[in-house]
Coordinates of N, CA and C in Angstrom, one line a residue:
Chain A
A23 N 8.0 -27.3 8.7 CA 8.3 -26.0 8.0 C 7.9 -24.9 8.9
Q24 N 8.6 -23.8 8.7 CA 8.4 -22.7 9.6 C 7.4 -21.7 8.8
K25 N 6.6 -21.1 9.7 CA 5.5 -20.3 9.1 C 5.1 -19.1 10.0
V26 N 4.9 -17.9 9.4 CA 4.4 -16.9 10.2 C 3.1 -16.4 9.7
T27 N 2.0 -16.2 10.5 CA 0.7 -15.8 10.0 C 0.3 -14.5 10.7
Q28 N 0.1 -13.5 9.9 CA -0.5 -12.3 10.3 C -1.9 -12.1 9.7
A29 N -2.8 -12.5 10.3 CA -4.2 -12.6 9.9 C -4.8 -11.4 9.5
Q30 N -4.4 -10.3 10.1 CA -5.0 -9.0 9.9 C -4.3 -8.3 8.7
T31 N -5.0 -8.2 7.6 CA -4.3 -7.7 6.4 C -4.2 -6.1 6.6
E32 N -5.3 -5.5 7.1 CA -5.3 -4.0 7.2 C -6.1 -3.7 8.4
I33 N -5.7 -2.6 9.1 CA -6.5 -2.2 10.2 C -6.5 -0.6 10.2
S34 N -7.6 -0.1 10.5 CA -7.7 1.3 10.7 C -8.2 1.7 12.0
V35 N -7.6 2.6 12.7 CA -8.1 3.1 14.0 C -7.9 4.6 14.0
V36 N -8.7 5.3 14.9 CA -8.5 6.7 15.1 C -7.4 6.9 16.1
E37 N -6.7 8.1 15.7 CA -5.6 8.4 16.6 C -6.0 8.4 18.1
K38 N -5.0 8.0 18.9 CA -5.1 7.9 20.3 C -5.8 6.6 20.8
E39 N -6.3 5.8 19.8 CA -6.8 4.5 20.2 C -5.6 3.5 20.4
D40 N -5.8 2.4 21.2 CA -4.9 1.4 21.2 C -5.2 0.4 20.1
V41 N -4.1 -0.3 19.7 CA -4.4 -1.3 18.6 C -3.3 -2.4 18.8
T42 N -3.8 -3.6 18.5 CA -3.0 -4.8 18.6 C -2.9 -5.5 17.4
L43 N -1.6 -5.8 17.0 CA -1.4 -6.5 15.7 C -1.0 -7.9 16.1
D44 N -1.7 -8.9 15.6 CA -1.5 -10.3 15.9 C -0.4 -10.9 15.0
C45 N 0.3 -11.9 15.6 CA 1.3 -12.7 15.0 C 1.2 -14.1 15.5
V46 N 1.0 -15.1 14.7 CA 1.0 -16.5 15.0 C 2.2 -17.2 14.2
Y47 N 2.9 -18.0 14.9 CA 4.1 -18.7 14.1 C 4.0 -20.2 14.4
E48 N 4.7 -20.9 13.4 CA 4.8 -22.3 13.5 C 6.3 -22.7 13.4
T49 N 6.8 -23.5 14.2 CA 8.2 -24.0 14.1 C 8.3 -25.2 15.0
R50 N 9.2 -26.1 14.6 CA 9.4 -27.3 15.5 C 10.8 -27.1 16.3
D51 N 11.4 -26.0 16.0 CA 12.6 -25.7 16.8 C 12.3 -25.4 18.2
T52 N 13.2 -25.8 19.1 CA 12.9 -25.4 20.5 C 13.6 -24.1 20.8
T53 N 14.6 -23.7 20.0 CA 15.2 -22.4 20.2 C 15.0 -21.6 18.8
Y54 N 14.4 -20.4 19.1 CA 14.1 -19.6 17.8 C 14.0 -18.2 18.4
Y55 N 14.1 -17.3 17.3 CA 13.9 -15.9 17.6 C 12.8 -15.3 16.8
L56 N 12.1 -14.3 17.3 CA 11.0 -13.7 16.7 C 11.3 -12.2 16.6
F57 N 10.8 -11.6 15.5 CA 11.1 -10.2 15.3 C 9.8 -9.4 14.8
W58 N 9.8 -8.2 15.1 CA 8.9 -7.2 14.5 C 9.7 -6.1 13.7
Y59 N 9.2 -5.8 12.5 CA 9.8 -4.7 11.7 C 8.7 -3.8 11.3
K60 N 9.0 -2.6 11.1 CA 8.1 -1.6 10.7 C 8.5 -1.1 9.3
Q61 N 7.5 -0.9 8.3 CA 7.8 -0.4 7.1 C 7.0 0.9 6.9
P62 N 7.4 2.1 7.1 CA 6.6 3.3 7.0 C 6.4 3.5 5.4
P63 N 5.6 4.5 5.1 CA 5.3 4.8 3.7 C 6.5 5.1 2.8
S64 N 7.6 5.5 3.5 CA 8.8 5.8 2.7 C 9.5 4.5 2.1
G65 N 9.1 3.3 2.8 CA 9.5 2.1 2.1 C 10.6 1.3 2.8
E66 N 11.4 2.0 3.7 CA 12.5 1.2 4.3 C 12.0 0.3 5.4
L67 N 12.7 -0.7 5.7 CA 12.3 -1.6 6.9 C 13.2 -1.3 8.1
V68 N 12.4 -1.2 9.2 CA 13.1 -0.8 10.4 C 12.8 -1.8 11.5
F69 N 13.9 -2.3 12.0 CA 13.8 -3.3 13.2 C 13.2 -2.6 14.4
L70 N 12.2 -3.4 15.0 CA 11.5 -2.9 16.2 C 12.0 -3.7 17.5
I71 N 11.9 -5.1 17.3 CA 12.2 -5.8 18.5 C 12.6 -7.3 18.1
R72 N 13.3 -7.9 19.1 CA 13.8 -9.3 18.9 C 13.4 -10.0 20.2
R73 N 12.9 -11.2 20.1 CA 12.5 -12.0 21.4 C 13.0 -13.4 21.1
N74 N 13.6 -14.0 22.1 CA 14.0 -15.4 21.9 C 12.9 -16.3 22.6
S75 N 13.0 -17.5 22.4 CA 11.9 -18.5 22.7 C 12.0 -18.8 24.2
F76 N 13.1 -18.5 24.8 CA 13.1 -18.8 26.3 C 12.7 -17.6 27.1
D77 N 12.4 -16.5 26.6 CA 12.0 -15.4 27.3 C 10.6 -15.0 27.1
E78 N 9.7 -15.3 28.0 CA 8.3 -15.0 27.8 C 7.8 -13.7 28.4
Q79 N 8.7 -12.9 29.0 CA 8.4 -11.7 29.6 C 7.9 -10.7 28.6
N80 N 6.8 -10.0 28.9 CA 6.4 -9.0 28.0 C 7.4 -7.9 27.9
E81 N 7.4 -7.2 26.8 CA 8.4 -6.1 26.7 C 7.6 -4.8 26.4
I82 N 8.1 -3.8 26.9 CA 7.4 -2.4 26.7 C 8.5 -1.5 26.4
S83 N 8.3 -0.7 25.3 CA 9.2 0.4 24.9 C 8.4 1.6 24.5
G84 N 8.2 2.5 25.5 CA 7.4 3.7 25.2 C 5.9 3.3 25.0
R85 N 5.4 3.6 23.9 CA 3.9 3.3 23.6 C 3.8 1.9 23.0
Y86 N 4.9 1.3 22.7 CA 4.9 -0.1 22.1 C 5.0 -1.2 23.2
S87 N 4.4 -2.3 23.0 CA 4.6 -3.4 23.9 C 4.3 -4.7 23.1
W88 N 4.9 -5.7 23.6 CA 4.8 -7.1 22.9 C 4.5 -8.1 23.9
N89 N 3.6 -9.0 23.5 CA 3.2 -10.1 24.4 C 3.5 -11.4 23.6
F90 N 4.5 -12.1 24.3 CA 4.9 -13.4 23.6 C 4.3 -14.5 24.5
Q91 N 3.6 -15.3 23.8 CA 3.1 -16.5 24.6 C 3.4 -17.8 23.8
K92 N 4.3 -18.6 24.3 CA 4.7 -19.8 23.7 C 3.5 -20.8 23.6
S93 N 2.7 -20.8 24.6 CA 1.6 -21.8 24.6 C 0.7 -21.7 23.4
T94 N 0.6 -20.5 22.9 CA -0.3 -20.3 21.8 C 0.4 -19.9 20.5
S95 N 1.8 -19.9 20.7 CA 2.7 -19.6 19.5 C 2.3 -18.2 19.0
S96 N 2.2 -17.3 19.8 CA 1.8 -15.9 19.4 C 2.8 -14.9 19.9
F97 N 2.9 -13.9 19.1 CA 3.9 -12.8 19.5 C 3.2 -11.4 19.0
N98 N 2.3 -10.9 19.8 CA 1.5 -9.8 19.4 C 2.0 -8.5 19.9
F99 N 1.7 -7.5 19.1 CA 2.3 -6.2 19.2 C 1.2 -5.2 19.4
T100 N 1.3 -4.4 20.4 CA 0.3 -3.4 20.8 C 0.9 -2.0 20.8
I101 N 0.1 -1.1 20.1 CA 0.5 0.2 20.2 C -0.5 1.0 21.0
T102 N -0.1 1.6 22.0 CA -0.9 2.4 23.0 C -1.0 3.9 22.5
A103 N -2.2 4.4 22.6 CA -2.3 5.8 22.2 C -1.8 6.2 20.9
S104 N -2.2 5.4 19.9 CA -1.6 5.5 18.5 C -1.5 6.9 18.0
Q105 N -0.5 7.0 17.1 CA -0.4 8.4 16.5 C -0.2 8.2 15.0
V106 N -0.5 9.3 14.3 CA -0.5 9.2 12.8 C 0.8 8.6 12.3
V107 N 1.9 9.0 13.0 CA 3.2 8.6 12.6 C 3.4 7.0 12.7
D108 N 2.5 6.4 13.4 CA 2.6 4.9 13.5 C 1.9 4.2 12.2
S109 N 1.4 4.9 11.4 CA 0.8 4.4 10.1 C 2.0 3.7 9.3
A110 N 1.8 2.4 9.1 CA 3.0 1.8 8.4 C 2.4 0.3 8.2
V111 N 3.3 -0.4 7.5 CA 3.1 -1.8 7.4 C 4.0 -2.5 8.5
Y112 N 3.5 -3.4 9.2 CA 4.2 -4.1 10.3 C 4.3 -5.5 9.9
F113 N 5.6 -6.0 10.1 CA 6.0 -7.4 9.7 C 6.4 -8.1 11.0
C114 N 5.9 -9.3 11.1 CA 6.4 -10.2 12.2 C 7.2 -11.3 11.4
A115 N 8.4 -11.6 12.1 CA 9.3 -12.6 11.3 C 9.7 -13.6 12.4
L116 N 9.9 -14.8 11.9 CA 10.5 -15.9 12.6 C 11.9 -16.2 11.9
I117 N 13.0 -15.7 12.6 CA 14.3 -15.7 12.0 C 14.2 -14.9 10.7
D118 N 14.3 -15.6 9.6 CA 14.3 -15.0 8.3 C 13.0 -15.1 7.5
I119 N 12.1 -15.7 8.1 CA 10.8 -16.0 7.4 C 9.8 -14.9 7.9
F120 N 9.2 -14.1 6.9 CA 8.3 -13.0 7.3 C 6.9 -13.4 7.1
G121 N 6.1 -12.8 7.9 CA 4.6 -12.9 7.7 C 4.2 -11.9 6.5
K122 N 2.9 -11.8 6.1 CA 2.6 -11.1 5.1 C 2.3 -9.6 5.4
G123 N 2.4 -9.3 6.7 CA 2.3 -8.0 7.2 C 0.9 -7.5 7.5
T124 N 0.8 -6.5 8.3 CA -0.4 -5.9 8.6 C -0.2 -4.3 8.3
R125 N -1.1 -3.9 7.4 CA -1.0 -2.4 7.1 C -1.9 -1.7 8.2
L126 N -1.3 -0.8 8.9 CA -2.0 0.0 9.9 C -2.2 1.4 9.5
H127 N -3.4 1.9 9.5 CA -3.9 3.2 9.2 C -4.3 3.9 10.5
I128 N -3.6 5.0 10.9 CA -4.0 5.8 12.0 C -4.7 7.1 11.5
L129 N -5.9 7.1 11.7 CA -6.7 8.3 11.2 C -6.7 9.5 12.1
P130 N -6.5 10.7 11.7 CA -6.4 11.8 12.5 C -7.8 12.2 13.1
Chain B
N26 N 28.1 6.2 8.0 CA 27.7 4.9 8.0 C 26.6 4.6 7.0
A27 N 27.0 3.8 5.9 CA 26.1 3.5 4.9 C 25.1 2.5 5.1
G28 N 25.6 1.4 5.9 CA 24.7 0.3 6.2 C 24.6 -0.6 5.1
V29 N 23.4 -0.8 4.5 CA 23.2 -1.7 3.3 C 22.8 -0.8 2.2
T30 N 23.5 -0.9 1.0 CA 23.2 -0.2 -0.1 C 22.9 -1.0 -1.2
Q31 N 21.8 -0.7 -1.9 CA 21.4 -1.5 -3.0 C 21.5 -0.6 -4.4
T32 N 21.8 -1.2 -5.4 CA 22.0 -0.5 -6.7 C 21.4 -1.4 -7.8
P33 N 20.6 -0.9 -8.7 CA 20.0 0.5 -8.7 C 18.8 0.5 -7.8
K34 N 18.2 1.7 -7.8 CA 17.0 1.8 -7.0 C 15.7 1.6 -7.8
F35 N 15.8 1.9 -9.1 CA 14.7 1.6 -10.0 C 15.4 1.0 -11.3
R36 N 14.4 0.2 -11.9 CA 14.9 -0.3 -13.2 C 13.6 -0.9 -13.9
V37 N 13.6 -0.7 -15.2 CA 12.6 -1.2 -16.1 C 13.3 -2.2 -17.1
L38 N 12.9 -3.4 -17.3 CA 13.5 -4.3 -18.1 C 12.4 -4.8 -19.1
K39 N 12.9 -5.3 -20.2 CA 12.0 -5.9 -21.2 C 12.1 -7.4 -20.9
T40 N 11.0 -8.0 -21.2 CA 11.0 -9.6 -21.0 C 12.1 -10.2 -21.7
G41 N 12.9 -11.1 -21.0 CA 14.0 -11.8 -21.6 C 15.4 -11.1 -21.4
Q42 N 15.4 -9.9 -21.0 CA 16.6 -9.2 -20.6 C 17.2 -9.7 -19.4
S43 N 18.4 -9.5 -19.2 CA 19.0 -9.9 -18.0 C 19.6 -8.7 -17.2
M44 N 19.7 -8.8 -15.9 CA 20.3 -7.8 -15.2 C 20.8 -8.3 -13.8
T45 N 21.7 -7.5 -13.2 CA 22.2 -7.9 -11.8 C 21.9 -6.8 -10.8
L46 N 21.4 -7.1 -9.7 CA 21.2 -6.3 -8.6 C 22.4 -6.4 -7.6
L47 N 22.9 -5.2 -7.2 CA 24.1 -5.3 -6.4 C 23.7 -4.9 -4.9
C48 N 24.2 -5.6 -4.0 CA 23.9 -5.2 -2.6 C 25.3 -5.1 -1.8
A49 N 25.6 -4.1 -1.2 CA 26.8 -3.9 -0.5 C 26.5 -3.5 1.0
Q50 N 27.2 -4.1 1.9 CA 27.1 -3.8 3.4 C 28.4 -3.5 3.9
D51 N 28.5 -2.6 4.8 CA 29.7 -2.2 5.4 C 29.8 -2.5 6.9
M52 N 29.1 -3.5 7.3 CA 29.0 -3.8 8.8 C 29.7 -5.1 9.1
N53 N 30.4 -5.6 8.1 CA 31.1 -6.9 8.2 C 30.2 -8.1 8.7
H54 N 29.0 -8.0 8.2 CA 28.0 -9.2 8.5 C 28.4 -10.4 7.6
E55 N 28.2 -11.6 8.3 CA 28.4 -12.8 7.6 C 27.2 -13.1 6.7
Y56 N 26.0 -12.8 7.2 CA 24.8 -13.3 6.5 C 24.2 -12.1 5.6
M57 N 23.8 -12.6 4.4 CA 23.1 -11.6 3.6 C 21.9 -12.3 2.9
Y58 N 20.9 -11.5 2.5 CA 19.7 -12.0 2.1 C 19.1 -11.2 1.0
W59 N 18.4 -11.9 0.0 CA 17.6 -11.2 -0.9 C 16.2 -11.6 -0.8
Y60 N 15.2 -10.5 -0.7 CA 13.8 -10.8 -0.6 C 13.2 -10.0 -1.8
R61 N 11.9 -10.6 -2.0 CA 11.1 -9.7 -2.8 C 9.9 -9.5 -2.1
Q62 N 9.3 -8.3 -2.4 CA 8.1 -7.9 -1.7 C 7.0 -7.6 -2.8
D63 N 5.9 -8.3 -2.7 CA 4.8 -8.1 -3.6 C 3.5 -7.8 -2.8
P64 N 2.6 -7.1 -3.4 CA 1.4 -6.7 -2.6 C 0.7 -7.9 -2.1
G65 N 0.4 -7.8 -0.8 CA -0.3 -9.0 -0.2 C 0.4 -10.2 0.1
M66 N 1.7 -10.3 -0.3 CA 2.6 -11.4 -0.2 C 3.7 -11.2 0.9
G67 N 3.8 -10.0 1.5 CA 4.8 -9.8 2.4 C 6.2 -10.0 1.8
L68 N 7.2 -10.3 2.6 CA 8.6 -10.4 2.1 C 8.8 -11.9 2.0
R69 N 9.3 -12.3 0.8 CA 9.6 -13.7 0.6 C 11.1 -13.8 0.3
L70 N 11.7 -14.7 0.9 CA 13.1 -15.0 0.8 C 13.5 -15.7 -0.4
I71 N 14.4 -15.1 -1.3 CA 14.8 -15.6 -2.6 C 16.0 -16.5 -2.4
H72 N 17.1 -15.9 -2.0 CA 18.4 -16.6 -1.6 C 19.0 -16.0 -0.4
Y73 N 19.9 -16.7 0.2 CA 20.7 -16.0 1.3 C 22.1 -16.6 1.2
S74 N 22.9 -16.0 2.0 CA 24.3 -16.4 2.0 C 24.8 -16.4 3.5
V75 N 25.5 -17.5 3.8 CA 26.0 -17.6 5.2 C 27.4 -17.2 5.3
G76 N 28.0 -16.7 4.2 CA 29.4 -16.3 4.2 C 30.0 -16.2 2.8
E77 N 31.1 -15.6 2.7 CA 31.7 -15.4 1.4 C 31.8 -16.8 0.7
G78 N 31.3 -16.8 -0.5 CA 31.5 -18.0 -1.3 C 30.4 -19.0 -1.1
T79 N 29.4 -18.8 -0.1 CA 28.4 -19.8 0.0 C 27.0 -19.1 -0.2
T80 N 26.1 -19.8 -0.8 CA 24.7 -19.3 -0.9 C 23.7 -20.5 -0.7
A81 N 22.5 -20.1 -0.5 CA 21.5 -21.2 -0.3 C 20.2 -20.7 -0.8
K82 N 19.3 -21.6 -1.2 CA 18.0 -21.2 -1.7 C 17.1 -20.9 -0.5
G83 N 16.2 -19.8 -0.9 CA 15.1 -19.5 0.1 C 13.8 -20.1 -0.4
E84 N 12.7 -19.4 -0.1 CA 11.4 -19.8 -0.4 C 11.1 -19.8 -2.0
V85 N 11.6 -18.7 -2.6 CA 11.2 -18.5 -4.0 C 12.4 -18.3 -4.9
P86 N 13.3 -19.3 -5.0 CA 14.6 -19.1 -5.8 C 14.5 -19.1 -7.3
D87 N 13.4 -19.7 -7.8 CA 13.4 -20.0 -9.3 C 13.4 -18.8 -10.1
G88 N 14.4 -18.7 -11.1 CA 14.5 -17.6 -12.0 C 15.6 -16.6 -11.6
Y89 N 16.2 -16.8 -10.4 CA 17.2 -16.1 -9.9 C 18.5 -16.8 -9.6
N90 N 19.6 -16.1 -9.7 CA 20.9 -16.7 -9.3 C 21.5 -15.7 -8.4
V91 N 22.5 -16.1 -7.5 CA 23.2 -15.2 -6.6 C 24.7 -15.6 -6.6
S92 N 25.4 -14.6 -6.2 CA 26.8 -14.8 -6.0 C 27.3 -13.9 -4.8
R93 N 28.2 -14.5 -4.1 CA 28.9 -13.8 -2.9 C 30.3 -14.0 -3.0
L94 N 31.0 -13.3 -3.9 CA 32.4 -13.3 -4.1 C 33.2 -12.6 -3.1
K95 N 32.7 -11.6 -2.6 CA 33.4 -10.8 -1.5 C 32.3 -10.7 -0.4
K96 N 32.8 -10.7 0.8 CA 32.0 -10.7 2.1 C 31.0 -9.6 2.1
Q97 N 31.4 -8.4 1.5 CA 30.6 -7.2 1.6 C 29.5 -7.1 0.5
N98 N 29.6 -7.9 -0.5 CA 28.7 -7.9 -1.7 C 27.9 -9.1 -1.9
F99 N 26.6 -8.9 -2.2 CA 25.8 -10.0 -2.5 C 25.0 -9.6 -3.8
L100 N 25.2 -10.4 -4.9 CA 24.6 -10.0 -6.2 C 23.4 -11.0 -6.4
L101 N 22.4 -10.4 -6.9 CA 21.2 -11.1 -7.4 C 21.0 -10.9 -8.9
G102 N 21.0 -12.0 -9.6 CA 21.0 -12.0 -11.1 C 19.7 -12.6 -11.6
L103 N 19.1 -11.9 -12.6 CA 18.0 -12.4 -13.4 C 18.5 -12.7 -14.7
E104 N 18.5 -13.9 -15.1 CA 19.1 -14.3 -16.4 C 18.2 -13.9 -17.6
S105 N 16.9 -14.2 -17.4 CA 15.9 -13.9 -18.5 C 14.6 -13.4 -17.8
A106 N 14.5 -12.1 -17.6 CA 13.5 -11.5 -16.9 C 12.1 -11.8 -17.4
A107 N 11.2 -12.0 -16.5 CA 9.7 -12.3 -16.8 C 8.8 -11.3 -16.1
P108 N 7.7 -11.0 -16.6 CA 6.9 -10.0 -15.9 C 6.5 -10.4 -14.5
S109 N 6.5 -11.7 -14.2 CA 6.2 -12.2 -12.8 C 7.3 -11.8 -11.8
Q110 N 8.4 -11.3 -12.4 CA 9.6 -10.8 -11.5 C 9.4 -9.4 -11.2
T111 N 8.4 -8.8 -11.7 CA 8.1 -7.4 -11.3 C 7.9 -7.4 -9.8
S112 N 8.7 -6.6 -9.1 CA 8.6 -6.6 -7.6 C 9.5 -5.5 -7.1
V113 N 9.4 -5.4 -5.8 CA 10.4 -4.6 -5.1 C 11.4 -5.6 -4.4
Y114 N 12.6 -5.3 -4.6 CA 13.6 -6.3 -4.1 C 14.4 -5.7 -2.9
F115 N 14.5 -6.3 -1.9 CA 15.2 -5.9 -0.7 C 16.3 -6.8 -0.4
C116 N 17.5 -6.2 -0.2 CA 18.6 -6.9 0.4 C 18.7 -6.6 1.9
A117 N 19.3 -7.6 2.6 CA 19.5 -7.4 4.1 C 20.7 -8.0 4.4
S118 N 21.3 -7.7 5.6 CA 22.4 -8.4 6.1 C 22.2 -8.5 7.7
S119 N 22.9 -9.5 8.3 CA 22.8 -9.6 9.7 C 24.1 -10.3 10.2
Y120 N 24.3 -10.0 11.5 CA 25.5 -10.6 12.1 C 25.4 -12.2 12.2
S121 N 24.3 -12.7 12.6 CA 24.0 -14.1 12.6 C 22.7 -14.3 12.0
R122 N 22.3 -15.6 11.7 CA 21.0 -15.8 11.0 C 19.9 -16.0 12.0
L123 N 20.3 -16.5 13.2 CA 19.2 -17.0 14.1 C 18.8 -15.8 15.0
N124 N 19.7 -15.1 15.6 CA 19.3 -14.3 16.8 C 19.6 -12.8 16.7
T125 N 20.0 -12.3 15.5 CA 20.1 -10.9 15.4 C 19.3 -10.3 14.3
E126 N 19.0 -9.0 14.5 CA 18.1 -8.4 13.5 C 18.8 -8.2 12.2
A127 N 18.0 -8.1 11.1 CA 18.5 -7.8 9.9 C 18.5 -6.3 9.5
F128 N 19.4 -5.8 8.8 CA 19.4 -4.4 8.4 C 19.2 -4.4 6.9
F129 N 18.2 -3.7 6.5 CA 17.8 -3.7 5.1 C 18.3 -2.5 4.3
G130 N 18.4 -2.8 3.0 CA 18.6 -1.8 2.1 C 17.3 -0.9 1.8
Q131 N 17.4 0.0 0.9 CA 16.2 0.8 0.6 C 15.3 0.2 -0.4
G132 N 15.7 -0.8 -1.0 CA 14.9 -1.5 -2.0 C 15.2 -1.1 -3.4
T133 N 14.9 -2.0 -4.3 CA 15.0 -1.8 -5.7 C 13.6 -2.2 -6.4
R134 N 13.1 -1.2 -7.1 CA 11.8 -1.3 -7.7 C 12.1 -1.8 -9.2
L135 N 11.7 -3.0 -9.5 CA 12.0 -3.6 -10.8 C 10.7 -3.8 -11.5
T136 N 10.6 -3.3 -12.7 CA 9.4 -3.6 -13.5 C 9.9 -4.3 -14.8
V137 N 9.2 -5.4 -15.1 CA 9.6 -6.2 -16.3 C 8.3 -6.0 -17.2
V138 N 8.6 -5.5 -18.4 CA 7.4 -5.3 -19.3 C 7.6 -6.2 -20.5

């Protein structure tokens, strides 16, 4: 069975701090895709990144970066120099199976 | 560009009533999904469709039925609503199931009293 675990239910950091959101997944498939989505307070779900199982290179997009490690079945998400606008619930997903999400509070 | 549109956005039902949630997408996506979001539970897949006329069960299908008579529409039905079905429902669509991101509707907040 496929499973996604986001152990951090809620995180609070002060603005400009760096924060890492953890994601651990389980699958028996050799080919799979992982995703991160953001759900701001307005409620919509926004796609952030997709990563396939054959590409273990880290990805950076502005203040966002992702670390995929197949050996530990993890796909962690780091926000550098956090901003209040980063406050949201973040979901990690393995294809169409979502984790329970991590609620991130960025305090001014 | 509408993307994925859900109707209605809010609804209050009495226990035992029935209703249908409509999802429409204009991106010509083959795959469509219905999720429910509950506090602390994340998004759980109810049913999904891999194309017109085909549907499949997800993680929490009990109490729901779906239909995909047209490629652009995916309907979620509650035949006899129960308070446990109080939730926020999200519809999504994607080009493929495995390797492309899903586009989500704005959600339907359903309360069953």
